[in-house]
Coordinates of C-alpha atoms in Angstrom, one line a residue:
Chain A
M18 CA 130.1 160.8 47.0
P19 CA 128.6 163.5 49.2
L20 CA 130.5 166.6 50.0
L21 CA 129.9 166.0 53.7
H22 CA 129.1 162.7 55.3
L23 CA 128.3 162.3 59.0
R24 CA 127.5 158.9 60.6
G25 CA 126.7 158.3 64.3
V26 CA 128.2 161.7 65.4
T27 CA 128.0 162.3 69.1
R28 CA 129.4 165.2 71.1
Q29 CA 129.5 165.5 74.8
F30 CA 131.1 168.0 77.1
A31 CA 132.5 167.4 80.5
T32 CA 131.0 169.4 83.3
I33 CA 132.7 170.5 86.5
D34 CA 130.4 169.0 89.1
G35 CA 128.1 166.5 87.2
P36 CA 127.9 163.9 84.5
A37 CA 129.0 164.8 81.0
L38 CA 126.6 166.8 78.9
Q39 CA 125.4 164.9 75.8
I40 CA 124.6 167.4 73.1
L41 CA 124.6 165.3 69.9
K42 CA 123.4 161.8 70.2
G43 CA 124.1 160.1 66.9
V44 CA 123.6 162.4 64.0
D45 CA 123.6 161.1 60.5
L46 CA 123.7 163.6 57.6
D47 CA 124.8 163.8 54.0
V48 CA 125.3 167.1 52.3
A49 CA 125.8 166.9 48.5
A50 CA 127.4 169.5 46.3
H51 CA 124.9 172.3 45.4
D52 CA 122.6 171.0 48.2
R53 CA 120.3 173.4 50.2
V54 CA 119.8 172.2 53.7
S55 CA 118.3 174.0 56.6
I56 CA 118.5 172.8 60.2
V57 CA 116.0 174.2 62.8
G58 CA 115.8 173.6 66.5
R59 CA 115.2 175.2 69.8
S60 CA 117.9 177.0 71.7
G61 CA 120.2 174.4 73.3
S62 CA 119.2 171.7 71.0
G63 CA 122.7 171.3 69.6
K64 CA 122.4 173.4 66.4
S65 CA 125.6 175.3 66.9
T66 CA 127.5 172.2 68.1
L67 CA 126.5 170.5 64.8
L68 CA 127.5 173.6 62.9
N69 CA 131.0 173.6 64.5
I70 CA 131.4 170.0 63.5
L71 CA 130.2 170.6 59.9
G72 CA 132.6 173.5 59.7
L73 CA 135.6 171.5 61.0
I74 CA 135.8 173.8 63.9
D75 CA 135.0 171.1 66.4
Q76 CA 135.6 167.3 66.5
P77 CA 132.9 164.8 67.4
T78 CA 133.3 162.7 70.6
T79 CA 132.4 159.6 68.5
G80 CA 131.2 159.0 65.0
I81 CA 132.5 159.6 61.5
V82 CA 132.9 162.9 59.7
E83 CA 134.1 162.8 56.1
L84 CA 134.8 165.6 53.7
D85 CA 135.0 164.4 50.1
G86 CA 135.4 160.9 51.5
E87 CA 138.4 161.8 53.6
P88 CA 137.9 161.2 57.4
V89 CA 138.4 164.4 59.2
A90 CA 139.5 162.7 62.4
L91 CA 142.7 161.6 60.7
M92 CA 143.7 165.1 59.8
G93 CA 146.0 167.2 61.9
G94 CA 145.0 170.6 63.3
R95 CA 146.8 172.6 60.7
M96 CA 145.4 170.5 57.9
R97 CA 141.9 171.0 59.2
D98 CA 142.5 174.7 59.4
R99 CA 143.7 174.8 55.8
L100 CA 140.8 172.7 54.6
R101 CA 138.3 174.8 56.5
G102 CA 139.7 178.0 55.0
A103 CA 139.6 176.5 51.5
T104 CA 136.3 174.6 51.6
V105 CA 134.0 176.4 54.1
G106 CA 132.6 179.9 54.2
F107 CA 130.8 181.1 57.3
V108 CA 128.0 183.6 57.7
F109 CA 127.4 184.4 61.3
Q110 CA 124.3 185.8 63.1
Q111 CA 126.2 188.8 64.5
F112 CA 128.0 189.4 61.2
N113 CA 131.3 189.2 63.1
L114 CA 133.1 191.7 60.9
I115 CA 136.5 193.0 62.3
E116 CA 136.1 196.4 63.7
G117 CA 138.5 199.0 62.3
L118 CA 138.8 197.3 59.0
T119 CA 137.0 198.6 55.9
A120 CA 134.4 196.5 54.1
A121 CA 137.0 195.5 51.5
E122 CA 139.6 194.6 54.1
N123 CA 137.0 192.5 56.0
V124 CA 136.2 190.6 52.7
A125 CA 139.9 190.1 52.1
V126 CA 140.6 188.5 55.5
P127 CA 140.1 184.8 54.3
L128 CA 142.5 185.5 51.4
H129 CA 145.3 186.1 53.9
Y130 CA 145.2 182.4 54.7
G131 CA 144.9 181.0 51.2
A132 CA 147.1 180.5 48.2
G133 CA 149.8 183.1 47.3
R134 CA 148.2 184.1 44.0
R135 CA 144.9 185.0 45.6
Y136 CA 146.6 186.9 48.5
W137 CA 148.3 189.2 46.0
Q138 CA 145.0 189.7 44.2
R139 CA 143.1 190.3 47.4
H140 CA 142.1 193.9 46.7
R141 CA 140.6 193.1 43.3
L142 CA 138.9 190.0 44.5
A143 CA 137.4 191.8 47.5
S144 CA 136.1 194.6 45.3
E145 CA 134.6 192.2 42.9
M146 CA 132.8 190.3 45.7
L147 CA 131.5 193.5 47.2
D148 CA 130.2 194.6 43.8
R149 CA 128.5 191.2 43.5
V150 CA 126.6 191.8 46.8
G151 CA 125.7 195.4 45.7
L152 CA 128.2 197.2 47.9
S153 CA 130.6 198.6 45.4
H154 CA 130.0 202.1 46.7
R155 CA 130.9 201.0 50.3
I156 CA 134.3 199.4 49.6
H157 CA 136.3 201.8 51.8
T158 CA 133.7 202.3 54.5
K159 CA 134.6 201.0 58.0
A160 CA 132.6 198.0 59.0
T161 CA 131.2 199.9 62.0
H162 CA 129.7 202.6 59.8
L163 CA 127.6 200.1 57.8
S164 CA 123.9 199.2 58.5
G165 CA 123.0 195.8 59.7
G166 CA 121.9 194.7 56.3
E167 CA 125.1 196.0 54.7
Q168 CA 127.2 194.3 57.3
Q169 CA 125.6 191.0 56.6
R170 CA 126.2 191.5 52.8
V171 CA 129.9 192.1 53.6
A172 CA 129.8 188.9 55.7
I173 CA 128.4 187.0 52.7
A174 CA 131.0 188.5 50.4
R175 CA 133.7 187.4 52.9
A176 CA 132.2 183.9 53.1
L177 CA 132.3 183.6 49.3
V178 CA 135.6 185.3 48.5
R179 CA 137.6 182.0 48.5
S180 CA 135.0 180.2 46.4
P181 CA 134.0 177.7 49.1
R182 CA 132.2 174.5 48.3
L183 CA 130.1 174.7 51.5
I184 CA 128.5 177.8 53.0
L185 CA 127.5 177.5 56.6
A186 CA 125.1 180.2 57.7
D187 CA 124.4 180.4 61.5
E188 CA 121.2 182.4 62.0
P189 CA 122.0 184.7 59.1
T190 CA 118.9 186.8 59.6
G191 CA 118.8 186.7 63.4
A192 CA 120.0 190.2 63.8
L193 CA 118.0 191.7 61.0
D194 CA 114.4 192.9 60.6
I195 CA 112.0 190.7 58.5
E196 CA 112.3 192.7 55.3
T197 CA 116.1 193.0 55.4
G198 CA 116.4 189.3 56.4
G199 CA 114.3 188.3 53.4
R200 CA 116.6 190.2 51.1
I201 CA 119.7 188.8 52.7
M202 CA 118.4 185.2 52.3
D203 CA 117.6 186.0 48.6
L204 CA 121.1 187.2 48.1
L205 CA 122.6 184.2 50.0
D206 CA 120.6 181.7 47.9
E207 CA 121.6 183.6 44.7
V208 CA 125.3 183.8 45.4
A209 CA 125.4 180.2 46.6
V210 CA 123.8 179.0 43.3
D211 CA 126.2 181.2 41.3
A212 CA 129.2 179.9 43.2
G213 CA 128.0 176.3 42.9
A214 CA 128.3 175.9 46.7
A215 CA 126.2 173.8 49.1
L216 CA 124.3 175.9 51.6
V217 CA 123.6 174.7 55.1
T218 CA 121.5 177.2 57.1
I219 CA 121.0 176.8 60.8
T220 CA 118.1 178.8 62.1
H221 CA 115.2 178.9 64.5
D222 CA 113.1 180.8 61.9
V223 CA 110.9 178.3 60.1
A224 CA 110.3 180.8 57.3
V225 CA 114.0 181.0 56.6
A226 CA 114.3 177.3 56.9
A227 CA 111.5 176.7 54.5
R228 CA 113.6 178.3 51.6
A229 CA 115.9 175.2 51.6
R230 CA 115.4 172.1 49.5
R231 CA 115.7 169.9 52.7
M232 CA 114.6 171.0 56.1
L233 CA 115.9 169.1 59.1
R234 CA 114.9 169.4 62.7
I235 CA 117.3 168.8 65.6
V236 CA 115.5 167.4 68.6
D237 CA 117.2 166.2 71.7
G238 CA 120.6 165.8 69.9
R239 CA 119.2 163.9 67.0
L240 CA 118.5 165.0 63.5
E241 CA 115.0 164.4 62.0
A242 CA 113.8 165.1 58.5
T243 CA 110.7 167.2 58.7
E244 CA 109.5 167.8 55.2
Q245 CA 110.8 168.1 51.7
V246 CA 110.6 171.5 50.3
A247 CA 110.7 172.5 46.6
A248 CA 113.9 174.4 45.9
Chain B
M4 CA 157.0 183.8 51.3
T5 CA 153.3 184.8 50.9
D6 CA 152.7 183.6 54.5
V7 CA 155.4 185.8 55.9
V8 CA 154.3 188.9 54.0
A9 CA 150.7 188.3 54.9
A10 CA 151.7 187.9 58.6
I11 CA 153.6 191.2 58.5
Q12 CA 150.7 192.8 56.7
D13 CA 148.3 191.5 59.4
A14 CA 150.5 192.8 62.1
W15 CA 150.8 196.2 60.4
T16 CA 147.0 196.4 59.9
E17 CA 146.4 195.7 63.5
L18 CA 148.9 198.3 64.6
R19 CA 147.1 200.8 62.3
I20 CA 143.7 199.9 63.6
H21 CA 144.7 200.0 67.3
R22 CA 147.1 202.9 66.9
G23 CA 145.8 204.8 69.9
R24 CA 146.4 201.9 72.3
V25 CA 149.7 200.9 70.6
L26 CA 150.9 204.5 70.8
M27 CA 150.2 204.7 74.5
S28 CA 151.7 201.3 75.3
L29 CA 154.8 202.0 73.3
I30 CA 155.7 205.3 74.9
G31 CA 157.3 203.5 77.8
V32 CA 159.2 201.3 75.4
T33 CA 160.4 204.3 73.3
V34 CA 161.6 206.0 76.5
A35 CA 163.3 202.8 77.7
I36 CA 165.0 202.1 74.4
A37 CA 166.1 205.8 74.2
A38 CA 167.6 205.4 77.7
L39 CA 169.3 202.2 76.8
T40 CA 170.7 203.5 73.6
A41 CA 171.8 206.7 75.3
S42 CA 173.5 204.6 78.0
V43 CA 175.4 202.4 75.5
A44 CA 176.2 205.5 73.4
I45 CA 177.6 207.4 76.4
G46 CA 179.6 204.4 77.4
E47 CA 180.9 204.0 73.8
L48 CA 181.6 207.7 73.5
A49 CA 183.4 207.8 76.8
R50 CA 185.4 204.8 75.8
S51 CA 186.2 206.3 72.4
T52 CA 187.1 209.7 73.9
L53 CA 189.3 208.0 76.5
L54 CA 190.9 205.8 73.8
V55 CA 191.7 208.9 71.7
S56 CA 193.0 210.6 74.8
F57 CA 195.2 207.6 75.8
E58 CA 196.5 207.2 72.2
S59 CA 197.3 210.9 71.9
Q60 CA 199.3 210.6 75.1
S61 CA 201.0 207.3 74.7
G62 CA 200.5 206.2 71.0
R63 CA 198.4 203.7 69.2
A64 CA 198.7 200.0 69.7
A65 CA 201.5 199.0 69.3
T66 CA 203.8 201.9 69.6
L67 CA 207.5 201.1 70.2
S68 CA 209.4 203.9 71.9
V69 CA 213.2 203.8 71.4
N70 CA 215.0 206.0 74.0
M71 CA 218.7 206.8 73.9
W72 CA 221.2 208.0 76.5
Q73 CA 224.9 208.5 76.5
D74 CA 227.0 206.0 78.4
Q75 CA 229.0 207.3 81.3
Q76 CA 232.6 208.2 80.2
P77 CA 235.4 206.6 82.3
G78 CA 236.5 209.0 85.0
G79 CA 233.5 211.2 84.5
D80 CA 231.2 212.5 87.3
P81 CA 228.9 209.5 88.1
F82 CA 226.3 211.9 89.5
A83 CA 226.3 214.3 86.5
G84 CA 223.2 214.1 84.3
P85 CA 223.5 213.1 80.7
G86 CA 223.1 216.8 79.6
A87 CA 221.9 217.9 76.2
P88 CA 223.6 216.1 73.3
S89 CA 225.3 218.1 70.7
S90 CA 223.5 218.8 67.5
A91 CA 226.0 216.5 65.7
D92 CA 225.2 213.7 68.1
S93 CA 221.5 214.2 67.7
L94 CA 221.8 214.3 63.9
A95 CA 223.8 211.1 64.0
I96 CA 221.2 209.4 66.1
I97 CA 218.4 210.6 63.7
D98 CA 220.4 209.2 60.8
A99 CA 220.7 205.8 62.5
M100 CA 217.0 205.8 63.4
D101 CA 216.1 206.7 59.8
A102 CA 218.3 203.8 58.5
A103 CA 216.6 201.4 61.0
V104 CA 213.1 202.5 59.9
E105 CA 214.0 202.0 56.3
R106 CA 215.7 198.6 56.9
Y107 CA 212.7 197.2 58.7
E108 CA 210.2 198.9 56.4
I109 CA 208.3 200.4 59.3
E110 CA 205.2 202.1 57.7
Y111 CA 204.5 204.7 60.4
S112 CA 207.3 206.2 62.5
S113 CA 208.6 209.5 63.8
V114 CA 211.8 210.7 65.4
V115 CA 210.8 212.9 68.3
T116 CA 212.9 215.6 69.9
D117 CA 211.7 218.2 72.4
A118 CA 213.1 221.7 72.8
Q119 CA 212.2 224.8 74.8
V120 CA 212.9 228.0 72.7
M121 CA 211.8 231.6 72.5
F122 CA 209.5 233.1 69.8
Q123 CA 208.4 236.6 68.9
G124 CA 204.8 237.1 69.7
V125 CA 202.6 240.2 69.2
S126 CA 203.1 241.2 72.8
G127 CA 206.8 240.3 73.1
T128 CA 209.1 237.4 73.4
Q129 CA 208.0 234.3 75.2
G130 CA 208.9 230.6 75.5
V131 CA 207.4 227.7 73.7
G132 CA 207.8 224.0 73.8
V133 CA 208.6 222.7 70.3
Q134 CA 208.5 219.1 69.3
G135 CA 210.6 217.9 66.4
V136 CA 208.4 215.3 64.7
E137 CA 207.9 213.6 61.3
P138 CA 204.7 213.9 59.2
D139 CA 203.5 210.5 60.5
Y140 CA 203.3 211.8 64.0
A141 CA 199.9 213.5 63.4
L142 CA 198.3 210.2 62.6
M143 CA 200.1 208.3 65.3
R144 CA 199.0 210.8 68.0
H145 CA 195.6 212.0 66.8
L146 CA 196.8 215.5 66.1
S147 CA 193.9 217.1 64.3
V148 CA 194.6 220.1 62.1
A149 CA 192.0 222.8 62.3
E150 CA 193.5 225.1 59.7
G151 CA 196.2 224.7 57.0
R152 CA 198.0 221.3 57.2
F153 CA 200.4 219.3 59.3
L154 CA 204.1 218.7 58.3
I155 CA 204.6 216.9 55.0
E156 CA 207.6 215.2 53.3
S157 CA 208.3 218.1 51.0
D158 CA 208.8 220.4 54.0
R159 CA 212.3 218.8 54.4
A160 CA 213.4 220.7 51.3
R161 CA 212.3 224.1 52.6
L162 CA 215.0 226.7 53.2
A163 CA 212.8 228.3 55.9
P164 CA 211.5 225.6 58.2
A165 CA 207.8 224.8 58.3
V166 CA 206.1 225.0 61.7
V167 CA 202.7 223.9 62.9
V168 CA 201.3 225.8 65.9
N169 CA 198.5 225.2 68.4
R170 CA 195.7 227.5 69.2
G171 CA 197.6 229.0 72.1
M172 CA 200.6 229.9 70.0
L173 CA 198.4 231.1 67.1
A174 CA 196.7 233.6 69.5
A175 CA 200.2 234.8 70.6
I176 CA 201.4 235.5 67.0
G177 CA 198.4 237.2 65.6
G178 CA 195.3 235.1 65.9
S179 CA 195.0 233.7 62.4
L180 CA 197.1 232.0 59.7
E181 CA 196.5 235.0 57.4
A182 CA 197.9 237.4 60.0
A183 CA 200.9 235.3 60.9
R184 CA 202.4 233.5 57.9
T185 CA 205.8 233.5 59.5
V186 CA 207.2 233.5 63.0
E187 CA 210.6 234.3 64.6
I188 CA 211.3 231.2 66.6
G189 CA 214.6 229.9 68.1
G190 CA 216.5 232.5 66.3
A191 CA 215.2 231.5 62.8
T192 CA 212.2 232.5 60.7
A193 CA 209.7 229.7 60.3
V194 CA 206.7 229.5 58.0
V195 CA 203.5 228.7 59.8
V196 CA 201.8 226.0 57.7
G197 CA 199.0 224.8 60.0
V198 CA 197.1 225.0 63.3
V199 CA 196.5 222.0 65.5
D200 CA 193.4 221.9 67.7
R201 CA 193.5 219.7 70.8
G202 CA 190.8 221.4 72.7
M203 CA 191.6 222.5 76.2
Q204 CA 195.2 221.3 76.0
D205 CA 196.1 224.1 73.7
E206 CA 195.8 227.0 76.2
W207 CA 199.6 227.3 76.3
P208 CA 201.7 227.7 73.2
Q209 CA 203.2 224.7 71.5
A210 CA 204.7 224.0 68.1
W211 CA 205.8 221.1 65.9
M212 CA 208.5 221.1 63.2
L213 CA 210.7 218.5 61.5
P214 CA 213.4 217.2 63.9
R215 CA 216.3 218.3 61.7
D216 CA 214.8 221.7 61.3
L217 CA 214.5 222.0 65.1
L218 CA 218.2 220.9 65.6
R219 CA 219.4 223.4 63.1
M220 CA 217.7 226.4 64.8
P221 CA 220.4 228.7 66.2
D222 CA 219.0 228.9 69.7
A223 CA 218.0 225.2 70.0
S224 CA 221.5 224.3 71.4
G225 CA 222.1 227.6 73.2
P226 CA 222.4 228.1 76.9
M227 CA 218.7 229.1 77.3
S228 CA 217.4 226.0 75.5
Y229 CA 217.3 222.3 76.3
V230 CA 217.1 219.6 73.7
N231 CA 216.4 216.0 74.7
P232 CA 218.2 213.2 72.9
P233 CA 216.0 212.2 69.9
R234 CA 213.8 209.2 70.4
L235 CA 212.1 207.1 67.9
E236 CA 208.4 206.1 67.9
A237 CA 207.3 203.3 65.6
W238 CA 203.7 202.3 65.2
V239 CA 203.8 198.6 64.3
P240 CA 201.2 195.7 64.1
I241 CA 200.7 194.3 67.6
E242 CA 201.9 190.8 66.6
L243 CA 205.2 192.3 65.5
A244 CA 205.8 194.4 68.6
D245 CA 208.0 191.9 70.5
D246 CA 210.3 191.2 67.5
G247 CA 210.3 194.8 66.6
K248 CA 211.5 195.8 70.1
R249 CA 214.4 193.3 69.9
M250 CA 215.5 194.2 66.4
L251 CA 215.4 197.9 66.9
N252 CA 217.4 197.6 70.1
Q253 CA 220.1 195.4 68.5
D254 CA 220.2 197.6 65.4
L255 CA 220.6 200.9 67.1
T256 CA 223.0 199.6 69.8
G257 CA 225.3 198.4 67.0
A258 CA 224.9 201.6 65.0
L259 CA 225.5 204.1 67.9
P260 CA 228.6 203.1 70.0
G261 CA 228.7 205.0 73.3
W262 CA 224.9 205.2 73.5
S263 CA 222.6 202.9 75.4
V264 CA 219.3 202.0 73.8
D265 CA 216.1 201.0 75.5
T266 CA 213.0 200.0 73.4
Q267 CA 209.6 199.6 75.1
R268 CA 206.0 199.6 74.2
S269 CA 204.5 202.9 75.3
D270 CA 200.9 202.6 74.2
W271 CA 198.3 202.1 76.9
Q272 CA 197.3 198.7 75.7
A273 CA 200.6 197.4 76.8
W274 CA 199.5 198.1 80.4
G275 CA 197.6 194.9 80.5
D276 CA 194.9 193.0 78.5
D277 CA 192.4 193.1 81.3
Y278 CA 192.6 196.8 81.9
D279 CA 189.3 198.5 81.2
P280 CA 188.9 201.8 83.0
L281 CA 185.4 202.3 81.7
L282 CA 183.8 199.0 82.6
P283 CA 182.3 200.1 86.0
L284 CA 180.8 203.2 84.4
Q285 CA 179.4 201.2 81.4
L286 CA 178.0 198.5 83.7
T287 CA 176.2 201.1 85.8
L288 CA 174.7 202.9 82.8
V289 CA 173.5 199.7 81.2
G290 CA 172.2 198.3 84.5
T291 CA 170.1 201.5 85.0
A292 CA 168.8 201.3 81.4
A293 CA 168.0 197.6 81.9
V294 CA 165.8 198.5 84.8
I295 CA 164.0 201.2 82.8
L296 CA 163.6 198.7 80.0
L297 CA 162.1 196.1 82.3
L298 CA 159.6 198.6 83.6
G299 CA 158.7 199.6 80.0
A300 CA 158.3 196.0 79.0
L301 CA 156.1 195.3 82.0
G302 CA 153.8 198.2 80.9
L303 CA 153.7 196.9 77.4
I304 CA 152.9 193.3 78.5
T305 CA 150.1 194.6 80.8
V306 CA 148.4 196.6 78.0
A307 CA 148.9 193.8 75.5
V308 CA 147.3 191.2 77.8
V309 CA 144.3 193.4 78.5
S310 CA 143.8 194.3 74.9
I311 CA 144.2 190.8 73.7
R312 CA 141.2 189.7 75.7
Q313 CA 139.2 192.3 73.8
R314 CA 140.3 190.7 70.5
V315 CA 139.2 187.1 71.3
R316 CA 136.3 187.4 68.8
E317 CA 138.6 188.6 66.1
F318 CA 140.9 185.6 66.5
G319 CA 137.9 183.3 66.4
I320 CA 136.8 184.9 63.1
R321 CA 140.3 184.6 61.6
R322 CA 140.5 181.0 62.6
A323 CA 137.0 180.3 61.1
F324 CA 138.4 181.5 57.8
G325 CA 141.5 179.3 57.9
A326 CA 144.1 180.9 60.2
S327 CA 146.0 178.2 62.1
R328 CA 146.9 178.6 65.7
G329 CA 150.6 179.1 64.7
R330 CA 149.5 181.9 62.3
I331 CA 147.6 183.7 65.0
F332 CA 150.5 183.3 67.4
V333 CA 153.0 184.7 64.9
A334 CA 150.6 187.6 64.0
V335 CA 150.2 188.7 67.6
M336 CA 153.9 188.3 68.2
L337 CA 154.8 190.3 65.1
E338 CA 152.4 193.1 66.1
S339 CA 154.4 193.4 69.3
V340 CA 157.8 193.1 67.5
V341 CA 156.9 195.6 64.8
G342 CA 155.6 198.0 67.4
T343 CA 158.6 197.8 69.6
V344 CA 161.1 198.0 66.7
V345 CA 159.3 201.2 65.5
A346 CA 159.3 202.5 69.0
G347 CA 162.9 201.6 69.4
G348 CA 163.7 203.3 66.1
I349 CA 162.1 206.4 67.4
G350 CA 164.0 206.2 70.6
I351 CA 167.3 205.8 68.8
A352 CA 166.4 208.7 66.5
I353 CA 165.7 210.8 69.5
C354 CA 169.2 209.9 70.9
I355 CA 170.9 210.6 67.6
F356 CA 169.1 214.0 67.3
A357 CA 170.1 214.8 70.9
Y358 CA 173.7 213.8 70.2
R359 CA 173.8 216.3 67.4
L360 CA 172.8 219.2 69.6
P361 CA 176.0 221.3 70.2
V362 CA 175.3 221.6 73.9
V363 CA 175.1 217.8 74.3
Q364 CA 178.2 217.3 72.1
E365 CA 180.1 219.8 74.3
L366 CA 179.0 217.9 77.4
L367 CA 179.9 214.5 76.1
T368 CA 183.2 215.2 74.4
Q369 CA 184.8 217.6 76.8
G370 CA 188.5 218.0 76.1
L371 CA 188.4 216.2 72.8
A372 CA 189.6 218.0 69.7
G373 CA 186.8 219.3 67.5
A374 CA 188.0 217.6 64.3
A375 CA 188.3 214.3 66.0
L376 CA 184.7 214.1 67.5
P377 CA 183.5 210.5 67.0
G378 CA 180.2 210.0 65.2
F379 CA 177.2 208.5 67.0
P380 CA 178.2 205.0 68.0
M381 CA 176.6 202.5 65.6
A382 CA 177.0 199.8 68.3
A383 CA 174.6 201.7 70.5
A384 CA 172.0 202.0 67.7
I385 CA 172.3 198.3 66.8
T386 CA 172.1 197.3 70.4
G387 CA 168.9 199.5 70.8
L388 CA 167.2 197.9 67.8
L389 CA 168.1 194.3 68.8
V390 CA 166.9 194.9 72.3
S391 CA 163.7 196.5 71.2
A392 CA 163.0 193.5 68.9
A393 CA 163.8 191.1 71.8
V394 CA 161.5 193.0 74.1
G395 CA 158.8 192.9 71.5
A396 CA 159.1 189.2 71.1
L397 CA 159.1 188.6 74.8
A398 CA 156.2 190.9 75.5
G399 CA 154.3 189.5 72.5
S400 CA 154.7 185.9 73.4
I401 CA 152.4 186.2 76.4
P402 CA 149.4 187.7 74.7
A403 CA 150.1 185.4 71.7
T404 CA 149.8 182.4 73.9
I405 CA 146.5 183.7 75.3
A406 CA 145.3 184.4 71.8
V407 CA 145.8 180.8 70.5
R408 CA 144.3 179.2 73.6
S409 CA 140.8 180.4 72.9
K410 CA 138.5 178.0 71.0
V411 CA 137.1 179.2 67.7
I412 CA 133.4 179.0 68.4
E413 CA 133.7 180.4 72.0
A414 CA 135.9 183.1 70.6
I415 CA 133.3 184.0 67.9
R416 CA 130.6 184.2 70.5
F417 CA 132.8 186.1 73.0

């Protein structure tokens, strides 16, 4: 059974003065545990909309989304929130760290919404995760005082702190230079393998996409397999 | 449990991060809560001061006052006043009153007689009003002793009567207890055992001694003095007041032939249940504070709404990592409540600090005896805290609603 199973997923948005905007037009996708998938596409092709649906942030207009064989549509909002927190770790293009918090406090944010035991251990868990991404010397540094590469490392540590089974990376190198971006992708691949999590990367950078085991292209709201890449 | 602690932790962290904004927005609330607390406190203090003043004048609830007067003798002058009773009559009345108090097991009571006598001061002889009272009288009438003590049971066995004086009389006999251990009063030598302080009431000399001691003074029944017939004051539970009136009346009428007895409640609460002389003042003060509070809350809401729009991305991030809408709502609301409660606490602390300043105490408790100054009214502090929490919840609910309305992905890209 795949970790994520999408069949015939469509997503349309109402517009004020025109016909509804059809962004996804029947997407089929299976993501297995430990899978490495990259999705490429032009701006406006529906990459982010698909990411939202994969991350249980958004619901499809039609179609089936199942997580561990359980249809997501049948879950209530709070249940989806809990499942998202426990199962999915996000890495965003703009890092999206919370200003004013230190690196460790940012990494601990997901633990505030998890099980009690992990909440009470949040300082230790956050420190361990920062150590794992090579930032043990920046634990108490405010997020705004970190470099771009360091911020993305903190974001990766945050995504992994609750041991998610699925990591969704939305343009993870988009705000970094090529060299730093390469190092971040190495780190992301490495920690995903260590954590045993599936990694879905959405990017417009073909070089980043090529690192995945499977590369998919989203064109006009539909997903096409482009080539099989060796992991 | 963990969710609650985590929500409070989130709120506290946000307050810490945004302390500059929070501080600015809460200044108005601090001032408003301080104003509200001060208003309630002033009202409570005024009420407390007035209550002590009323009770010192008329007795605590319920005080039964038993008055006696001699029946008109057949053939006597119908226009003649009752005149001063003889000492023997007065002592007989006191005996009857003591017996009645013992029979009905009245816990707090005092026979009260008044006399005007002369005493020897440092600058010559002068007159003084002396009240003959029992030891319970100090408690019943809020007489606070500044030095020494009030009359006690063992004073009955003294050969030289014990006398308690006020500040005015103390000044006339030497200025201190050490300088004036005894005083020549009413033709007898009395031992000064204590000094009563009733504030501004004590400008003129006054003294208190046991009723029998007063009646035994050589000058108390002389031509220059006047002694009222003894009366009895009994402080009884309110629910027993009506029965007490009836029984004391019957008992003393039977025990003292030739005397008429009238028992009435004399305490101010007998004037009427709806009588509240301070209600208009308190309503005015609280009304003014409520307007200040409203303005403070409006300022808080405005700053909160503006700042919440700058935090849309943060809420999106938190929701992406598992925070539910409810959790975001509670966190934003708690930020506001924690902030206003802290601000309210500071406002209340300012009020309590100000209350302790001697100049403010003097202003607020004019005329009230020093030893009987009430503490800062707890009701005012509790009201201030509750109102600050309520204002926080109200002011927090608006930005909290805005916070949960934003969609996760739009919020992240905000």
